[in-house]
GROMACS .gro file of C-alpha atoms in nm:
model
  439
    1MET     CA    1  25.254   1.710   5.528
    2PHE     CA    2  25.289   2.015   5.299
    3ILE     CA    3  25.490   2.193   5.570
    4GLN     CA    4  25.716   1.881   5.605
    5ARG     CA    5  25.792   1.874   5.229
    6ARG     CA    6  25.890   2.236   5.212
    7ALA     CA    7  26.090   2.215   5.533
    8MET     CA    8  26.303   1.927   5.402
    9PRO     CA    9  26.478   2.110   5.090
   10VAL     CA   10  26.509   2.426   5.293
   11ALA     CA   11  26.697   2.240   5.581
   12PHE     CA   12  26.923   2.085   5.333
   13PHE     CA   13  26.988   2.416   5.158
   14ILE     CA   14  27.062   2.581   5.483
   15TYR     CA   15  27.333   2.341   5.585
   16PHE     CA   16  27.495   2.268   5.253
   17SER     CA   17  27.513   2.641   5.163
   18GLN     CA   18  27.701   2.682   5.493
   19LEU     CA   19  27.906   2.365   5.422
   20MET     CA   20  28.028   2.513   5.088
   21ASP     CA   21  28.117   2.835   5.288
   22THR     CA   22  28.321   2.621   5.536
   23LEU     CA   23  28.516   2.439   5.249
   24THR     CA   24  28.657   2.768   5.135
   25GLN     CA   25  28.794   2.844   5.484
   26PRO     CA   26  29.134   2.717   5.630
   27LYS     CA   27  29.182   2.353   5.707
   28LYS     CA   28  29.070   2.356   6.069
   29LYS     CA   29  28.725   2.496   5.968
   30ALA     CA   30  28.693   2.259   5.675
   31ALA     CA   31  28.742   1.971   5.920
   32LEU     CA   32  28.393   2.055   6.059
   33SER     CA   33  28.234   1.940   5.728
   34PHE     CA   34  28.394   1.601   5.761
   35ILE     CA   35  28.264   1.554   6.126
   36PHE     CA   36  27.931   1.663   6.018
   37ILE     CA   37  27.895   1.409   5.749
   38THR     CA   38  28.020   1.137   5.989
   39LEU     CA   39  27.751   1.233   6.237
   40LEU     CA   40  27.486   1.263   5.972
   41ILE     CA   41  27.543   0.904   5.853
   42ASP     CA   42  27.555   0.780   6.207
   43VAL     CA   43  27.226   0.950   6.308
   44ILE     CA   44  27.062   0.802   5.982
   45GLY     CA   45  27.163   0.464   6.102
   46LEU     CA   46  27.024   0.531   6.444
   47ALA     CA   47  26.685   0.666   6.316
   48ILE     CA   48  26.622   0.398   6.051
   49ILE     CA   49  26.539   0.138   6.316
   50ILE     CA   50  26.315   0.368   6.556
   51PRO     CA   51  25.999   0.309   6.358
   52VAL     CA   52  26.025  -0.067   6.369
   53PHE     CA   53  26.178  -0.118   6.708
   54PRO     CA   54  25.858  -0.178   6.898
   55LYS     CA   55  25.730  -0.431   6.630
   56LEU     CA   56  26.057  -0.630   6.656
   57ILE     CA   57  26.034  -0.641   7.030
   58GLU     CA   58  25.675  -0.753   7.026
   59THR     CA   59  25.769  -1.037   6.773
   60LEU     CA   60  26.050  -1.160   6.982
   61ILE     CA   61  25.858  -1.148   7.325
   62HIS     CA   62  25.526  -1.256   7.165
   63GLY     CA   63  25.357  -0.981   7.366
   64ASN     CA   64  25.171  -0.650   7.319
   65ILE     CA   65  25.285  -0.294   7.287
   66SER     CA   66  25.258  -0.227   7.664
   67GLN     CA   67  25.473  -0.513   7.737
   68ALA     CA   68  25.722  -0.418   7.452
   69SER     CA   69  25.765  -0.076   7.619
   70LYS     CA   70  25.914  -0.243   7.931
   71TYR     CA   71  26.169  -0.441   7.734
   72SER     CA   72  26.260  -0.113   7.543
   73GLY     CA   73  26.332   0.065   7.873
   74LEU     CA   74  26.547  -0.232   7.982
   75LEU     CA   75  26.742  -0.241   7.657
   76VAL     CA   76  26.822   0.134   7.663
   77MET     CA   77  26.935   0.089   8.021
   78ALA     CA   78  27.171  -0.187   7.936
   79TYR     CA   79  27.335   0.059   7.672
   80ALA     CA   80  27.325   0.329   7.909
   81ILE     CA   81  27.516   0.138   8.197
   82MET     CA   82  27.793   0.046   7.961
   83GLN     CA   83  27.803   0.408   7.833
   84PHE     CA   84  27.829   0.526   8.186
   85LEU     CA   85  28.109   0.289   8.277
   86PHE     CA   86  28.314   0.334   7.953
   87SER     CA   87  28.258   0.680   7.818
   88PRO     CA   88  28.505   0.848   8.060
   89LEU     CA   89  28.766   0.578   7.960
   90VAL     CA   90  28.698   0.656   7.591
   91GLY     CA   91  28.696   1.042   7.650
   92ASN     CA   92  29.035   1.019   7.818
   93LEU     CA   93  29.173   0.790   7.542
   94SER     CA   94  29.079   1.054   7.298
   95ASP     CA   95  29.280   1.318   7.495
   96LYS     CA   96  29.572   1.092   7.480
   97TYR     CA   97  29.566   0.927   7.127
   98GLY     CA   98  29.343   1.179   6.942
   99ARG     CA   99  28.969   1.184   6.833
  100ARG     CA  100  28.998   0.997   6.509
  101PRO     CA  101  29.085   0.637   6.614
  102VAL     CA  102  28.832   0.649   6.903
  103LEU     CA  103  28.551   0.763   6.653
  104LEU     CA  104  28.635   0.495   6.407
  105PHE     CA  105  28.622   0.226   6.691
  106SER     CA  106  28.277   0.361   6.791
  107LEU     CA  107  28.145   0.340   6.436
  108LEU     CA  108  28.260  -0.019   6.416
  109GLY     CA  109  28.086  -0.097   6.745
  110PHE     CA  110  27.743   0.023   6.608
  111GLY     CA  111  27.784  -0.169   6.310
  112ILE     CA  112  27.826  -0.498   6.511
  113ASP     CA  113  27.523  -0.382   6.728
  114TYR     CA  114  27.293  -0.350   6.426
  115ILE     CA  115  27.407  -0.687   6.294
  116PHE     CA  116  27.315  -0.846   6.618
  117MET     CA  117  26.962  -0.683   6.628
  118ALA     CA  118  26.918  -0.775   6.256
  119PHE     CA  119  26.976  -1.145   6.309
  120ALA     CA  120  26.860  -1.177   6.665
  121PRO     CA  121  26.653  -1.496   6.725
  122THR     CA  122  26.566  -1.406   7.094
  123ILE     CA  123  26.533  -1.079   7.295
  124GLY     CA  124  26.853  -1.185   7.473
  125TRP     CA  125  27.060  -1.128   7.161
  126LEU     CA  126  26.929  -0.769   7.153
  127PHE     CA  127  27.071  -0.708   7.491
  128VAL     CA  128  27.408  -0.857   7.374
  129GLY     CA  129  27.412  -0.595   7.083
  130ARG     CA  130  27.321  -0.302   7.303
  131ILE     CA  131  27.597  -0.392   7.542
  132ILE     CA  132  27.853  -0.405   7.270
  133ALA     CA  133  27.730  -0.065   7.136
  134GLY     CA  134  27.747   0.086   7.484
  135ILE     CA  135  28.110  -0.022   7.542
  136THR     CA  136  28.222   0.122   7.201
  137GLY     CA  137  27.958   0.391   7.140
  138ALA     CA  138  28.118   0.722   7.194
  139SER     CA  139  28.070   0.890   6.855
  140PHE     CA  140  27.887   1.187   6.994
  141THR     CA  141  28.128   1.225   7.282
  142THR     CA  142  28.421   1.229   7.061
  143ALA     CA  143  28.250   1.444   6.801
  144SER     CA  144  28.179   1.716   7.068
  145ALA     CA  145  28.543   1.719   7.167
  146TYR     CA  146  28.641   1.729   6.802
  147ILE     CA  147  28.430   2.038   6.748
  148ALA     CA  148  28.563   2.196   7.059
  149ASP     CA  149  28.920   2.134   6.927
  150VAL     CA  150  28.864   2.331   6.594
  151SER     CA  151  28.624   2.603   6.707
  152GLU     CA  152  28.705   2.964   6.796
  153PRO     CA  153  28.548   3.068   7.126
  154GLU     CA  154  28.303   3.312   6.945
  155LYS     CA  155  28.182   3.044   6.702
  156ARG     CA  156  28.162   2.745   6.948
  157ALA     CA  157  27.783   2.769   7.006
  158GLN     CA  158  27.712   2.781   6.627
  159ASN     CA  159  27.951   2.493   6.553
  160PHE     CA  160  27.791   2.281   6.833
  161GLY     CA  161  27.475   2.335   6.646
  162MET     CA  162  27.616   2.115   6.380
  163ILE     CA  163  27.535   1.807   6.613
  164GLY     CA  164  27.168   1.935   6.612
  165VAL     CA  165  27.170   1.977   6.238
  166ALA     CA  166  27.309   1.620   6.195
  167PHE     CA  167  27.022   1.501   6.426
  168GLY     CA  168  26.769   1.694   6.239
  169LEU     CA  169  26.861   1.591   5.882
  170GLY     CA  170  26.941   1.231   6.014
  171PHE     CA  171  26.571   1.221   6.147
  172ILE     CA  172  26.446   1.338   5.816
  173ILE     CA  173  26.616   1.072   5.613
  174GLY     CA  174  26.635   0.780   5.877
  175PRO     CA  175  26.274   0.728   5.993
  176PHE     CA  176  26.142   0.776   5.628
  177ILE     CA  177  26.369   0.499   5.496
  178GLY     CA  178  26.289   0.294   5.808
  179GLY     CA  179  25.923   0.325   5.776
  180VAL     CA  180  25.931   0.230   5.408
  181LEU     CA  181  26.161  -0.077   5.457
  182GLY     CA  182  25.968  -0.172   5.777
  183ASP     CA  183  25.670  -0.212   5.569
  184PHE     CA  184  25.835  -0.495   5.383
  185ASN     CA  185  26.015  -0.655   5.657
  186VAL     CA  186  26.070  -0.552   6.014
  187LYS     CA  187  26.442  -0.650   6.003
  188TYR     CA  188  26.526  -0.461   5.680
  189PRO     CA  189  26.594  -0.139   5.855
  190PHE     CA  190  26.854  -0.310   6.081
  191TYR     CA  191  27.034  -0.441   5.769
  192ALA     CA  192  27.048  -0.080   5.636
  193ALA     CA  193  27.166   0.058   5.965
  194ALA     CA  194  27.444  -0.192   5.986
  195ALA     CA  195  27.551  -0.136   5.628
  196LEU     CA  196  27.554   0.251   5.703
  197ALA     CA  197  27.761   0.234   6.011
  198LEU     CA  198  28.023   0.018   5.850
  199ILE     CA  199  28.040   0.257   5.543
  200ASN     CA  200  28.062   0.539   5.786
  201ALA     CA  201  28.373   0.376   5.943
  202ALA     CA  202  28.530   0.339   5.617
  203TYR     CA  203  28.455   0.705   5.524
  204GLY     CA  204  28.604   0.826   5.848
  205PHE     CA  205  28.917   0.598   5.787
  206PHE     CA  206  28.981   0.765   5.447
  207ILE     CA  207  28.844   1.108   5.492
  208LEU     CA  208  28.828   1.221   5.841
  209PRO     CA  209  29.135   1.426   5.970
  210GLU     CA  210  29.258   1.426   6.322
  211SER     CA  211  29.161   1.748   6.531
  212LEU     CA  212  29.384   1.727   6.841
  213ASP     CA  213  29.756   1.821   6.766
  214LYS     CA  214  30.020   1.611   6.955
  215GLU     CA  215  30.127   1.908   7.158
  216HIS     CA  216  29.787   1.954   7.294
  217ARG     CA  217  29.738   1.585   7.410
  218ARG     CA  218  29.799   1.478   7.769
  219GLU     CA  219  29.904   1.163   7.951
  220PHE     CA  220  29.628   0.898   8.018
  221ASP     CA  221  29.533   0.882   8.390
  222TRP     CA  222  29.331   0.592   8.535
  223LYS     CA  223  29.210   0.819   8.808
  224ARG     CA  224  29.036   1.041   8.559
  225ALA     CA  225  28.919   0.772   8.325
  226ASN     CA  226  28.647   0.613   8.549
  227PRO     CA  227  28.293   0.733   8.585
  228VAL     CA  228  28.337   0.860   8.944
  229GLY     CA  229  28.679   1.006   8.876
  230SER     CA  230  28.537   1.180   8.557
  231LEU     CA  231  28.256   1.341   8.745
  232LEU     CA  232  28.470   1.457   9.023
  233GLN     CA  233  28.695   1.642   8.780
  234LEU     CA  234  28.390   1.878   8.721
  235LYS     CA  235  28.456   2.019   9.066
  236LYS     CA  236  28.748   2.187   8.928
  237TYR     CA  237  28.515   2.401   8.713
  238PRO     CA  238  28.252   2.551   8.933
  239ALA     CA  239  28.056   2.716   8.665
  240VAL     CA  240  28.023   2.385   8.481
  241ILE     CA  241  27.873   2.187   8.792
  242GLY     CA  242  27.539   2.384   8.800
  243LEU     CA  243  27.482   2.358   8.428
  244ALA     CA  244  27.585   1.990   8.414
  245THR     CA  245  27.313   1.919   8.677
  246CYS     CA  246  27.068   2.112   8.444
  247LEU     CA  247  27.186   1.896   8.164
  248PHE     CA  248  27.134   1.584   8.356
  249ILE     CA  249  26.768   1.671   8.431
  250ILE     CA  250  26.712   1.761   8.069
  251TYR     CA  251  26.853   1.434   7.956
  252ILE     CA  252  26.588   1.245   8.179
  253ALA     CA  253  26.305   1.457   8.053
  254THR     CA  254  26.393   1.403   7.686
  255HIS     CA  255  26.337   1.031   7.723
  256ALA     CA  256  25.970   1.100   7.717
  257VAL     CA  257  26.023   1.162   7.344
  258GLN     CA  258  26.312   0.927   7.281
  259SER     CA  259  26.180   0.632   7.461
  260VAL     CA  260  25.803   0.658   7.445
  261TRP     CA  261  25.711   0.835   7.112
  262THR     CA  262  25.651   0.520   6.914
  263TYR     CA  263  25.463   0.347   7.192
  264TYR     CA  264  25.259   0.658   7.278
  265THR     CA  265  25.152   0.722   6.924
  266ILE     CA  266  25.052   0.358   6.852
  267GLU     CA  267  24.851   0.337   7.175
  268LYS     CA  268  24.669   0.684   7.145
  269PHE     CA  269  24.649   0.727   6.775
  270ASN     CA  270  24.703   0.379   6.636
  271TRP     CA  271  24.973   0.502   6.402
  272SER     CA  272  25.145   0.263   6.138
  273ILE     CA  273  25.507   0.231   6.104
  274ARG     CA  274  25.503   0.446   5.811
  275THR     CA  275  25.313   0.726   5.995
  276ILE     CA  276  25.570   0.699   6.284
  277GLY     CA  277  25.849   0.742   6.033
  278TYR     CA  278  25.671   1.058   5.885
  279SER     CA  279  25.639   1.205   6.228
  280LEU     CA  280  25.999   1.167   6.304
  281THR     CA  281  26.094   1.300   5.957
  282PHE     CA  282  25.890   1.615   6.048
  283ILE     CA  283  26.058   1.679   6.365
  284GLY     CA  284  26.400   1.610   6.225
  285ALA     CA  285  26.309   1.882   5.962
  286MET     CA  286  26.219   2.113   6.245
  287ILE     CA  287  26.530   2.042   6.441
  288ALA     CA  288  26.755   2.097   6.137
  289LEU     CA  289  26.595   2.435   6.073
  290VAL     CA  290  26.645   2.543   6.436
  291GLN     CA  291  27.002   2.404   6.475
  292GLY     CA  292  27.119   2.502   6.128
  293GLY     CA  293  26.972   2.831   6.093
  294LEU     CA  294  26.781   2.980   6.384
  295ILE     CA  295  27.059   2.955   6.648
  296ARG     CA  296  27.289   3.148   6.436
  297VAL     CA  297  27.053   3.439   6.462
  298VAL     CA  298  26.902   3.384   6.814
  299ILE     CA  299  27.217   3.308   7.024
  300PRO     CA  300  27.419   3.603   6.920
  301LYS     CA  301  27.103   3.832   6.954
  302ILE     CA  302  26.979   3.734   7.304
  303GLY     CA  303  27.297   3.570   7.445
  304GLN     CA  304  27.395   3.227   7.557
  305ASN     CA  305  27.237   3.239   7.895
  306ARG     CA  306  26.874   3.356   7.781
  307SER     CA  307  26.894   3.105   7.499
  308ILE     CA  308  26.936   2.832   7.763
  309TRP     CA  309  26.635   2.914   7.986
  310ILE     CA  310  26.406   3.024   7.701
  311GLY     CA  311  26.494   2.699   7.522
  312LEU     CA  312  26.396   2.502   7.836
  313LEU     CA  313  26.071   2.679   7.881
  314LEU     CA  314  25.985   2.604   7.510
  315TYR     CA  315  26.080   2.227   7.570
  316ALA     CA  316  25.853   2.226   7.882
  317LEU     CA  317  25.557   2.371   7.665
  318GLY     CA  318  25.619   2.114   7.384
  319MET     CA  319  25.617   1.828   7.635
  320LEU     CA  320  25.294   1.955   7.791
  321LEU     CA  321  25.117   1.988   7.467
  322PHE     CA  322  25.222   1.637   7.347
  323GLY     CA  323  25.065   1.488   7.659
  324LEU     CA  324  24.734   1.684   7.600
  325ALA     CA  325  24.708   1.611   7.218
  326ASN     CA  326  24.403   1.422   7.125
  327LYS     CA  327  24.421   1.422   6.737
  328SER     CA  328  24.712   1.316   6.510
  329TRP     CA  329  24.761   1.652   6.352
  330MET     CA  330  24.819   1.802   6.693
  331MET     CA  331  25.128   1.597   6.741
  332PHE     CA  332  25.289   1.757   6.425
  333ALA     CA  333  25.175   2.112   6.518
  334PHE     CA  334  25.311   2.067   6.881
  335MET     CA  335  25.656   1.967   6.747
  336ILE     CA  336  25.707   2.334   6.656
  337PRO     CA  337  25.751   2.479   6.997
  338TYR     CA  338  25.931   2.155   7.117
  339SER     CA  339  26.178   2.186   6.837
  340LEU     CA  340  26.236   2.553   6.913
  341GLY     CA  341  26.362   2.449   7.261
  342GLY     CA  342  26.661   2.321   7.070
  343ILE     CA  343  26.817   2.662   7.100
  344CYS     CA  344  26.940   2.565   7.458
  345GLY     CA  345  27.159   2.272   7.376
  346PRO     CA  346  27.436   2.438   7.164
  347ALA     CA  347  27.446   2.737   7.414
  348LEU     CA  348  27.481   2.495   7.712
  349GLN     CA  349  27.777   2.315   7.534
  350SER     CA  350  27.944   2.652   7.451
  351VAL     CA  351  27.907   2.784   7.806
  352MET     CA  352  28.063   2.464   7.958
  353THR     CA  353  28.346   2.409   7.707
  354SER     CA  354  28.454   2.770   7.745
  355GLU     CA  355  28.538   2.702   8.099
  356VAL     CA  356  28.757   2.400   8.022
  357PRO     CA  357  29.113   2.383   7.874
  358LYS     CA  358  29.188   2.242   7.530
  359ASN     CA  359  29.361   1.931   7.654
  360ALA     CA  360  29.063   1.841   7.880
  361GLN     CA  361  28.784   1.871   7.633
  362GLY     CA  362  28.772   1.493   7.574
  363GLU     CA  363  28.756   1.449   7.958
  364LEU     CA  364  28.458   1.701   7.987
  365GLN     CA  365  28.272   1.534   7.711
  366GLY     CA  366  28.338   1.195   7.866
  367ALA     CA  367  28.198   1.326   8.195
  368LEU     CA  368  27.888   1.484   8.013
  369THR     CA  369  27.838   1.153   7.819
  370GLY     CA  370  27.866   0.976   8.167
  371LEU     CA  371  27.589   1.205   8.303
  372MET     CA  372  27.385   1.135   7.984
  373SER     CA  373  27.442   0.762   8.028
  374LEU     CA  374  27.345   0.777   8.397
  375SER     CA  375  27.030   0.956   8.305
  376ALA     CA  376  26.963   0.694   8.042
  377VAL     CA  377  26.994   0.418   8.307
  378PHE     CA  378  26.679   0.568   8.482
  379GLY     CA  379  26.507   0.796   8.211
  380PRO     CA  380  26.390   0.528   7.979
  381LEU     CA  381  26.291   0.280   8.249
  382PHE     CA  382  26.120   0.560   8.431
  383MET     CA  383  25.927   0.690   8.125
  384THR     CA  384  25.853   0.357   7.977
  385TRP     CA  385  25.721   0.234   8.307
  386ILE     CA  386  25.509   0.529   8.359
  387PHE     CA  387  25.365   0.479   8.026
  388ALA     CA  388  25.320   0.095   8.091
  389TYR     CA  389  25.168   0.168   8.422
  390PHE     CA  390  24.907   0.412   8.272
  391THR     CA  391  24.823   0.209   7.980
  392ALA     CA  392  24.791  -0.141   8.151
  393ASP     CA  393  24.448  -0.305   8.166
  394ASN     CA  394  24.434  -0.244   8.548
  395ALA     CA  395  24.555   0.110   8.543
  396PRO     CA  396  24.365   0.342   8.788
  397VAL     CA  397  24.322   0.582   8.496
  398HIS     CA  398  24.416   0.543   8.135
  399LEU     CA  399  24.669   0.824   8.078
  400PRO     CA  400  24.917   0.742   7.789
  401GLY     CA  401  25.037   1.113   7.801
  402ALA     CA  402  25.156   1.078   8.160
  403PRO     CA  403  25.535   1.065   8.072
  404TYR     CA  404  25.501   1.407   7.881
  405PHE     CA  405  25.353   1.568   8.182
  406VAL     CA  406  25.641   1.443   8.392
  407ALA     CA  407  25.899   1.559   8.144
  408SER     CA  408  25.730   1.911   8.123
  409ALA     CA  409  25.789   1.951   8.504
  410LEU     CA  410  26.131   1.828   8.481
  411MET     CA  411  26.224   2.097   8.200
  412LEU     CA  412  26.068   2.360   8.424
  413ILE     CA  413  26.312   2.258   8.715
  414GLY     CA  414  26.599   2.264   8.463
  415ALA     CA  415  26.511   2.617   8.372
  416ILE     CA  416  26.496   2.722   8.735
  417LEU     CA  417  26.844   2.557   8.796
  418ALA     CA  418  26.997   2.716   8.496
  419VAL     CA  419  26.888   3.073   8.616
  420ARG     CA  420  27.014   3.000   8.961
  421SER     CA  421  27.354   2.896   8.815
  422PHE     CA  422  27.383   3.202   8.607
  423LYS     CA  423  27.318   3.422   8.935
  424LYS     CA  424  27.571   3.240   9.109
  425GLU     CA  425  27.824   3.275   8.831
  426LYS     CA  426  27.746   3.656   8.808
  427HIS     CA  427  27.783   3.677   9.180
  428SER     CA  428  28.125   3.511   9.177
  429VAL     CA  429  28.237   3.732   8.894
  430ASP     CA  430  28.123   4.047   9.070
  431LYS     CA  431  28.289   3.939   9.381
  432THR     CA  432  28.626   3.870   9.216
  433SER     CA  433  28.609   4.218   9.038
  434TYR     CA  434  28.535   4.389   9.374
  435ASN     CA  435  28.825   4.217   9.539
  436SER     CA  436  29.071   4.305   9.262
  437GLY     CA  437  28.952   4.661   9.272
  438SER     CA  438  28.995   4.688   9.637
  439HIS     CA  439  29.368   4.609   9.615
   0.00000   0.00000   0.00000
């Protein structure tokens, strides 16, 4: 816990010192501080409810933690299906009308979702809220396009690290508040999350500037604004396809943490809501340190391609260690290699966005969000059912860490795909250079 307390002020200092530098730069760069604060408030709202979500489901279904994990997977799947269907539409709308109105609409949707969850009398109402949030929830899709709009190519990877910083700091603040409020009443964190989402929408309305100039917008096209059409558009960018496949596998693997963490730590270590909150706060501090400071040193030093496959190997190691942990303190220690794996995300985003023109960044992010949502249709259900199967009374072997072993293998596959993609890209560049030289 000493490490956690030291990491929190360091993480805040790293980002806010950079933020003050940004505010002294031209208007385009200053816009990054606005989008960061918007994302930070959004993540805090999301993270507040994580420690108490299993208990809320248990209460509504009158069941145990193993049964609750199944419903959790189905709830995430309902959200993901709506995201898969609607994120390409939202991404294309942001290319036509700008990022700002789409982002505000998304934040309002999250506020409504949290209100539904706070007052839900039955499990069915949780599904209604998740469906609404899935239809409107494009805050990170639009934020990614926003960052691409205002970033110079050489700064793009560092600026995409802001999303990771927002996640990290959000997971420092959110779970801590959620753990404390959840000790009083399981629904208090949902009231707080709803209030934050609505405050965030108001903040964006008055403060957030538009990032996409009118001359860089394009006409809306229904053929490109559906899930299949959006994914097919990736074929125009061969360098993106292999890395997008890699990203899809990563998304599935990360649901071992996102969808199973609370259930796993309750089952294996009998953690309380407050301890779960502390653990997520610690991992948030680690992510903030990596995304806010380390990537600014590592990515320029070793390059984007190396950052991707090394990050994936670190993710694989972290997942394996989570599954093998048999003491509570080990979970905190093993968060370190897992968090270091975060160097791969901004590098992946930077490589892909550099291959796409400015007026198609919303479309690209819509397609990537579609992939993320498609993975979230299967990932949570897959991981929570593995957990439920190996923790059930009639399980052939009691193995609550099984989802983490599967996730580790998936991260290794992702690393192999990334390396193959880089080799193909290099071969293509070499071939083009040879043909040009032969003329």
